[in-house]
Backbone as a chain_set.jsonl record, in Angstrom:
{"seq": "XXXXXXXXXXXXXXXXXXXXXXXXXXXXXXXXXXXXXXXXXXXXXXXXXXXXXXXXXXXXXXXXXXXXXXXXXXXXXXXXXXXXXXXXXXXXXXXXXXXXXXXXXXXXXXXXXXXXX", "coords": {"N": [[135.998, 222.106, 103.382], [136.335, 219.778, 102.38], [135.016, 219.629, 100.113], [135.717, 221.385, 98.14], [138.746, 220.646, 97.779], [137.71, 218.062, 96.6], [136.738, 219.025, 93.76], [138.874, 220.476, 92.746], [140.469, 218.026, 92.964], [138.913, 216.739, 90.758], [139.021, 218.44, 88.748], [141.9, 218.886, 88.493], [142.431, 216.255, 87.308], [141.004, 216.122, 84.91], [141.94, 217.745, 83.228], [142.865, 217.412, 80.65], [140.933, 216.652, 79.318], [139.238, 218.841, 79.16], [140.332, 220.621, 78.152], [141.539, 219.349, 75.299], [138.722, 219.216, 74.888], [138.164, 222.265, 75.143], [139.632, 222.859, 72.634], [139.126, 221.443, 70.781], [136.567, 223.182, 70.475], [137.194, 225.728, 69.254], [138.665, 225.475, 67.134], [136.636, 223.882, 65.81], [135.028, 226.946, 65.626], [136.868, 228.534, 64.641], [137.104, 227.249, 62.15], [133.944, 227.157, 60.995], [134.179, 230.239, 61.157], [136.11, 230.539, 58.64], [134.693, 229.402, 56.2], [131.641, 230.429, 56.109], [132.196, 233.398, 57.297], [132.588, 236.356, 57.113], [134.395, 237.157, 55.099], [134.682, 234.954, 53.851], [134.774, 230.827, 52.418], [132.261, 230.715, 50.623], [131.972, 233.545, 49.967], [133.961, 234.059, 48.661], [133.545, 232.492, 47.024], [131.463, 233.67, 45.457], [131.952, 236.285, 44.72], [134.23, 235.523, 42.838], [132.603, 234.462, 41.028], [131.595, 236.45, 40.15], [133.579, 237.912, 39.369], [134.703, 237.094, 36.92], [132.269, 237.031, 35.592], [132.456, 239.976, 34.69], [134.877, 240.412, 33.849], [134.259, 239.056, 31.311], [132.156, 240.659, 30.446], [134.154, 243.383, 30.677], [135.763, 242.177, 28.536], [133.907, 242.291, 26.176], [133.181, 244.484, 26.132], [135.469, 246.35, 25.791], [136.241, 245.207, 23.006], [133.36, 246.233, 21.557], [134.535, 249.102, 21.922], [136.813, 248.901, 20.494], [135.661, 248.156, 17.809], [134.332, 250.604, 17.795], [136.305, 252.599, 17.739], [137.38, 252.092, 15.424], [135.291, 252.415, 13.027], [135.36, 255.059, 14.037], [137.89, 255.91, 12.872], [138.14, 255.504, 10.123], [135.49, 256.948, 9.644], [136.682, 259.596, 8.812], [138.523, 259.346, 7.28], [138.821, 257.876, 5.234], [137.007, 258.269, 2.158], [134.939, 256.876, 0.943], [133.615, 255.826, 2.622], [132.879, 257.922, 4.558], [131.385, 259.289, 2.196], [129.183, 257.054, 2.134], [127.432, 257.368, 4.325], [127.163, 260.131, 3.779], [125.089, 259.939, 2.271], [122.997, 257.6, 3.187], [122.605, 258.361, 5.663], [122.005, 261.363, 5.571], [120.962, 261.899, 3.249], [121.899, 262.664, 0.909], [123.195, 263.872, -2.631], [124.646, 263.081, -5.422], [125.231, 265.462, -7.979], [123.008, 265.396, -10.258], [121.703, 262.904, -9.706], [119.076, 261.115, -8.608], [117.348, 260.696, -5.974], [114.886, 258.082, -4.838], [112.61, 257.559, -2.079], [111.289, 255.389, -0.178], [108.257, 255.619, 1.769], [107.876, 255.725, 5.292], [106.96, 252.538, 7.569], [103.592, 252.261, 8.19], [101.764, 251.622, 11.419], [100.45, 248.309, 12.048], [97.173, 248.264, 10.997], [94.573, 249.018, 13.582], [91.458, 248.038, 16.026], [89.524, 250.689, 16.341], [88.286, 252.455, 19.393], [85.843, 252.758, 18.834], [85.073, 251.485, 16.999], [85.246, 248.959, 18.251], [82.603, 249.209, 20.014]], "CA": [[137.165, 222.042, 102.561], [136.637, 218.709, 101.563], [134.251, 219.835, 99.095], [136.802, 222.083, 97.38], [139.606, 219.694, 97.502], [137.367, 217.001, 95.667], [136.882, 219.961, 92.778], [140.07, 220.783, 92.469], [141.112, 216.966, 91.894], [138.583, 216.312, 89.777], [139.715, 219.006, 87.532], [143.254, 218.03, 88.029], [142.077, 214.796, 86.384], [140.164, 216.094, 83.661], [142.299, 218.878, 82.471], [143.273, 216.931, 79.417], [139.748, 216.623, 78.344], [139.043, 219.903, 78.899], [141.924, 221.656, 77.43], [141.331, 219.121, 74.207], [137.016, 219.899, 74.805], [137.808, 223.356, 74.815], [140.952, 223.187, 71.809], [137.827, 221.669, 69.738], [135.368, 224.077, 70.388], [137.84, 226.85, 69.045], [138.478, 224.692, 66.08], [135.371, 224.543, 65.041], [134.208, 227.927, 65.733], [137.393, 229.151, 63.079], [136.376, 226.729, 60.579], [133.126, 228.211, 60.569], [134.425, 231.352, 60.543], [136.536, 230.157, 57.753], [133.796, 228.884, 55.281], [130.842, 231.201, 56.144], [132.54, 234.618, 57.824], [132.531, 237.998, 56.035], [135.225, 236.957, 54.136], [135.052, 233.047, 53.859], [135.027, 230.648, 51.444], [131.174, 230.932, 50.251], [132.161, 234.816, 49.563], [135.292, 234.073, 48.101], [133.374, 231.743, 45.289], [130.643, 234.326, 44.813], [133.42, 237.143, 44.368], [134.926, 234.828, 41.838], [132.025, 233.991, 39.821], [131.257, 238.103, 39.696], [135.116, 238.465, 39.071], [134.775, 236.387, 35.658], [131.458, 238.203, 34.561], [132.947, 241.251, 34.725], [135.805, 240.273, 32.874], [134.013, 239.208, 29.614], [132.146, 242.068, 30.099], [135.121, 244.454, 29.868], [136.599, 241.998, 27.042], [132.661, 242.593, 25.401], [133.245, 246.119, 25.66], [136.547, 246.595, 24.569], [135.585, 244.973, 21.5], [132.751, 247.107, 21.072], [135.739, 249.891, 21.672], [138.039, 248.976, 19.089], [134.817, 248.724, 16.516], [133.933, 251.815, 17.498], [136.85, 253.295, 17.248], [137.753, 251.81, 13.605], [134.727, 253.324, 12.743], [135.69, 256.568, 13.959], [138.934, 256.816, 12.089], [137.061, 255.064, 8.847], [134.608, 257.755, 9.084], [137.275, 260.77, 9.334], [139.461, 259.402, 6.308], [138.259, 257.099, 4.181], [136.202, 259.014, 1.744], [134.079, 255.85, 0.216], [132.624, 255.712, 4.376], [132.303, 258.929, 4.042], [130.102, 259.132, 1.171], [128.156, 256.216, 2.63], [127.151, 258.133, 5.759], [125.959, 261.178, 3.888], [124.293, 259.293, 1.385], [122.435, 256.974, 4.212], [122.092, 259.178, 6.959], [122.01, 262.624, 5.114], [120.347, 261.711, 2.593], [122.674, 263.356, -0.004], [123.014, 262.545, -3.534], [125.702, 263.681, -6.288], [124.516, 265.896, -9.249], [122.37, 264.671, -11.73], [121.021, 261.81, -9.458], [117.836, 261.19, -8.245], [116.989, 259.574, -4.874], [113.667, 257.303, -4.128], [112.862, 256.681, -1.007], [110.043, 255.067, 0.071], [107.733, 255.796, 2.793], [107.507, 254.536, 6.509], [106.35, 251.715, 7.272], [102.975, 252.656, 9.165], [101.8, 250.082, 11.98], [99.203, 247.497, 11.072], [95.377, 248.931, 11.395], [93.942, 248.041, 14.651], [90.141, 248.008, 15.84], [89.344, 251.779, 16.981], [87.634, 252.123, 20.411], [84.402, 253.73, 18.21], [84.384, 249.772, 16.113], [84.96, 248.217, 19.521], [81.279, 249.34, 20.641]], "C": [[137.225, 220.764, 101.742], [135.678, 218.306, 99.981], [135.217, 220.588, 97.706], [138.186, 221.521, 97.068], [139.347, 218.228, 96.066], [137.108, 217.779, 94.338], [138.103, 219.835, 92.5], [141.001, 219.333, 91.842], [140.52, 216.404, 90.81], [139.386, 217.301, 88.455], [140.768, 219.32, 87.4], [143.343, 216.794, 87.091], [141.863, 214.93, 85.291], [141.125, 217.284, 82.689], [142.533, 218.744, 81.276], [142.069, 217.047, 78.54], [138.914, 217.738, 78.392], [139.67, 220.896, 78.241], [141.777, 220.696, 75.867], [139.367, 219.558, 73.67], [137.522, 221.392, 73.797], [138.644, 224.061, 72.977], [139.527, 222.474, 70.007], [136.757, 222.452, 69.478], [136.119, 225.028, 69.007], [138.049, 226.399, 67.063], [137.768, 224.983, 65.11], [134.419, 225.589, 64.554], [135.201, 228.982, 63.988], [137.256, 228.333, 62.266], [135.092, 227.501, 59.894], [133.337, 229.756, 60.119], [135.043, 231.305, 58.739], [135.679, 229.856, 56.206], [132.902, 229.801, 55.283], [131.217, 232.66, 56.622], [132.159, 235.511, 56.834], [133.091, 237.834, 54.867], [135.745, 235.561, 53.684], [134.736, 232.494, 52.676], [133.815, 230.705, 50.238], [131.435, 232.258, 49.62], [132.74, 234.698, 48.683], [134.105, 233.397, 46.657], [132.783, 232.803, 44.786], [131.554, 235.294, 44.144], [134.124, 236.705, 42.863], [134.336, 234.786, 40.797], [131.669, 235.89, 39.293], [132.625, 238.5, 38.827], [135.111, 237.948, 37.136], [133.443, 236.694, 34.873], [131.863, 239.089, 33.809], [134.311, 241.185, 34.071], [135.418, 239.819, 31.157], [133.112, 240.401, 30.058], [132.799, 243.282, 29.649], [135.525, 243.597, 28.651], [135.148, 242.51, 26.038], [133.257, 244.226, 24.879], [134.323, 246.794, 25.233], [136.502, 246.195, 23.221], [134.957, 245.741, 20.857], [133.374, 248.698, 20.645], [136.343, 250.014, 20.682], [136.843, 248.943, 17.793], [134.414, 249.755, 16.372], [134.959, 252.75, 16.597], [137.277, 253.45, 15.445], [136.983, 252.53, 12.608], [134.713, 254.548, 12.386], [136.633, 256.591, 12.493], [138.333, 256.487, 10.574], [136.236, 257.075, 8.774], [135.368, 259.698, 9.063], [138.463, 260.785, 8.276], [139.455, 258.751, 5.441], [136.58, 257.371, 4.057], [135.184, 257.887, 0.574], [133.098, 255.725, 1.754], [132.17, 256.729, 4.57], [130.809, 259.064, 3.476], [128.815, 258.45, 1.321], [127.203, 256.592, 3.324], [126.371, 259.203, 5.259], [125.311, 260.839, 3.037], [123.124, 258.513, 2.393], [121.643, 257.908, 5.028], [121.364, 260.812, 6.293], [121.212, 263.073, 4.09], [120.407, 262.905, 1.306], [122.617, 262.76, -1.158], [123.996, 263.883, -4.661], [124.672, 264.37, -7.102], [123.847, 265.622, -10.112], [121.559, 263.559, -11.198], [119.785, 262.181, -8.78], [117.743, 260.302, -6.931], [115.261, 259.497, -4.501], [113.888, 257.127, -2.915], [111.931, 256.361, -0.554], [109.398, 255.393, 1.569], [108.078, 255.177, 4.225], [106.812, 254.347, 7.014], [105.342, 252.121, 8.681], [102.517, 250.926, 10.054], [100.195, 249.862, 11.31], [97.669, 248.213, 11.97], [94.934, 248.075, 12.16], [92.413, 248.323, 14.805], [90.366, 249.864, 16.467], [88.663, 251.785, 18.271], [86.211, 252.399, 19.749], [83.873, 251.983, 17.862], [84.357, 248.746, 17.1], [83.261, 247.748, 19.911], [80.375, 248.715, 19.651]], "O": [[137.904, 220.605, 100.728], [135.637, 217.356, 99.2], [135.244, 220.209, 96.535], [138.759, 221.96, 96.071], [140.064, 217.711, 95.209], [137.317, 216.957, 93.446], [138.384, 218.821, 91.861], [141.785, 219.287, 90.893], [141.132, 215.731, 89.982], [140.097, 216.908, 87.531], [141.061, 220.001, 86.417], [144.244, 216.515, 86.3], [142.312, 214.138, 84.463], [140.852, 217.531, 81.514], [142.489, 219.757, 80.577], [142.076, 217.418, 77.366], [137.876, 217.715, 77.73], [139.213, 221.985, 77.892], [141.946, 221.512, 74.962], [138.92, 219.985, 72.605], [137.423, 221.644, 72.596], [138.411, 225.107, 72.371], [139.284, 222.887, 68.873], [136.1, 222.431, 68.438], [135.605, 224.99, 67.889], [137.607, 226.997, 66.082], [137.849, 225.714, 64.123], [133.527, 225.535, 63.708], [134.779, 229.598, 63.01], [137.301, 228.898, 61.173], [135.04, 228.147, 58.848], [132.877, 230.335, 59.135], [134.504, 231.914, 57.815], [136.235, 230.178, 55.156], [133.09, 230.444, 54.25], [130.298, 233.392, 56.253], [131.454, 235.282, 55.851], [132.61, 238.184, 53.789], [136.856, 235.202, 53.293], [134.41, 233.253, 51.764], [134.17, 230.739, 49.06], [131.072, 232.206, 48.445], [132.277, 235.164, 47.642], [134.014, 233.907, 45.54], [133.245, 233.196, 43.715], [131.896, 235.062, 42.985], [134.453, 237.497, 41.98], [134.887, 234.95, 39.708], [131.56, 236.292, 38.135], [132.661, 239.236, 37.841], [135.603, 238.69, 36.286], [133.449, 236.634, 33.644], [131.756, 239.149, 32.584], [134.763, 242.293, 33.782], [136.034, 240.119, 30.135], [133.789, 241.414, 29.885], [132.444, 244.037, 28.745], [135.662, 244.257, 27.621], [135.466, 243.187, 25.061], [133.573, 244.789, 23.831], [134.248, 247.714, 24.419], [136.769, 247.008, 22.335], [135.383, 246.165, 19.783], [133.055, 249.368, 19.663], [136.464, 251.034, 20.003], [137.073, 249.659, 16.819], [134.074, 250.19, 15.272], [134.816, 253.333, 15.523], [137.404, 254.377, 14.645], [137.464, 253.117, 11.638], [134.393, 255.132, 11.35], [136.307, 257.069, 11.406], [138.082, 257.483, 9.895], [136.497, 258.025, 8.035], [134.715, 260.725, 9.247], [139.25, 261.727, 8.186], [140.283, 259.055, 4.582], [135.589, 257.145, 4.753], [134.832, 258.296, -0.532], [131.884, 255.53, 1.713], [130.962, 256.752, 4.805], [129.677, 258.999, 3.955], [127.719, 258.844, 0.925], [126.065, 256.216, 3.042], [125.28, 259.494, 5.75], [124.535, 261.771, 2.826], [122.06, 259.109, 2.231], [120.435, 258.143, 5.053], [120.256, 261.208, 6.654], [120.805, 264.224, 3.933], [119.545, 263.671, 0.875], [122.229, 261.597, -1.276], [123.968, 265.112, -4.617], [123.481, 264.062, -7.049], [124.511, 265.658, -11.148], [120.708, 263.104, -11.962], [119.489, 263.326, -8.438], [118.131, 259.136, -7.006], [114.551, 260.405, -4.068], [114.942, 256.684, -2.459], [111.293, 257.393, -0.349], [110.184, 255.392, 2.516], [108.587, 254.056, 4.221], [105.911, 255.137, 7.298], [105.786, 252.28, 9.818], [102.719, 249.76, 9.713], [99.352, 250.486, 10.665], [97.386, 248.488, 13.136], [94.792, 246.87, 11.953], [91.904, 248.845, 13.812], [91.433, 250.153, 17.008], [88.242, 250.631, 18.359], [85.322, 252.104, 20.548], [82.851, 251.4, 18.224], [83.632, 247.759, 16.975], [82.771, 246.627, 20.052], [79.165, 248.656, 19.87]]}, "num_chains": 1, "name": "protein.A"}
């Protein structure tokens, strides 16, 4: 018994520095959690810096949006954009005119495998 008595006062004695030991462990273990976890603060920045990509991206592409659209209505009522379009693309041409158009452009002459040998 006098083995179990001297236990018992030691860790009557010590309880303070075990109860602050163990009040640091815990501490430290949610800090870590805190900074590195699933959802900690390392995440949190990455998250952030994706969060602010992805926001000029949508402002990029709303932009590209509203030019499109201007476009659209341009090309659906204003008859000078119109005209442009099937003149360009369509390769239309009023009465009486004549359209040139020149060839395309072939690529530059390379060696053949025959002038290789």
């Amino acid at each position: 018994m006098n083995l179990i008595s001297q236990i018992s006062e030691w860790l009557y004695r010590s309880r303070r520095r075990i109860a602050t030991s163990a009040v640091v462990v815990l501490v430290c273990l949610m800090a870590f959690h805190v900074i590195f976890g699933a959802n900690g603060m390392v995440i949190y920045q990455q998250k952030r810096t994706e969060n602010k990509a992805l926001d000029k991206e949508l402002e990029s592409l709303q932009q590209e949006n509203e030019r499109l659209n201007q476009r659209i209505k341009a090309l659906r009522t204003d008859t000078k954009t119109i005209e442009k379009e099937a003149r360009e693309q369509l390769r239309y041409a009023r009465p009486g005119e004549v359209v040139y158009s020149l060839p395309a452009e072939k690529p530059a002459p390379g060696l053949s495998t025959a002038q290789k040998k």
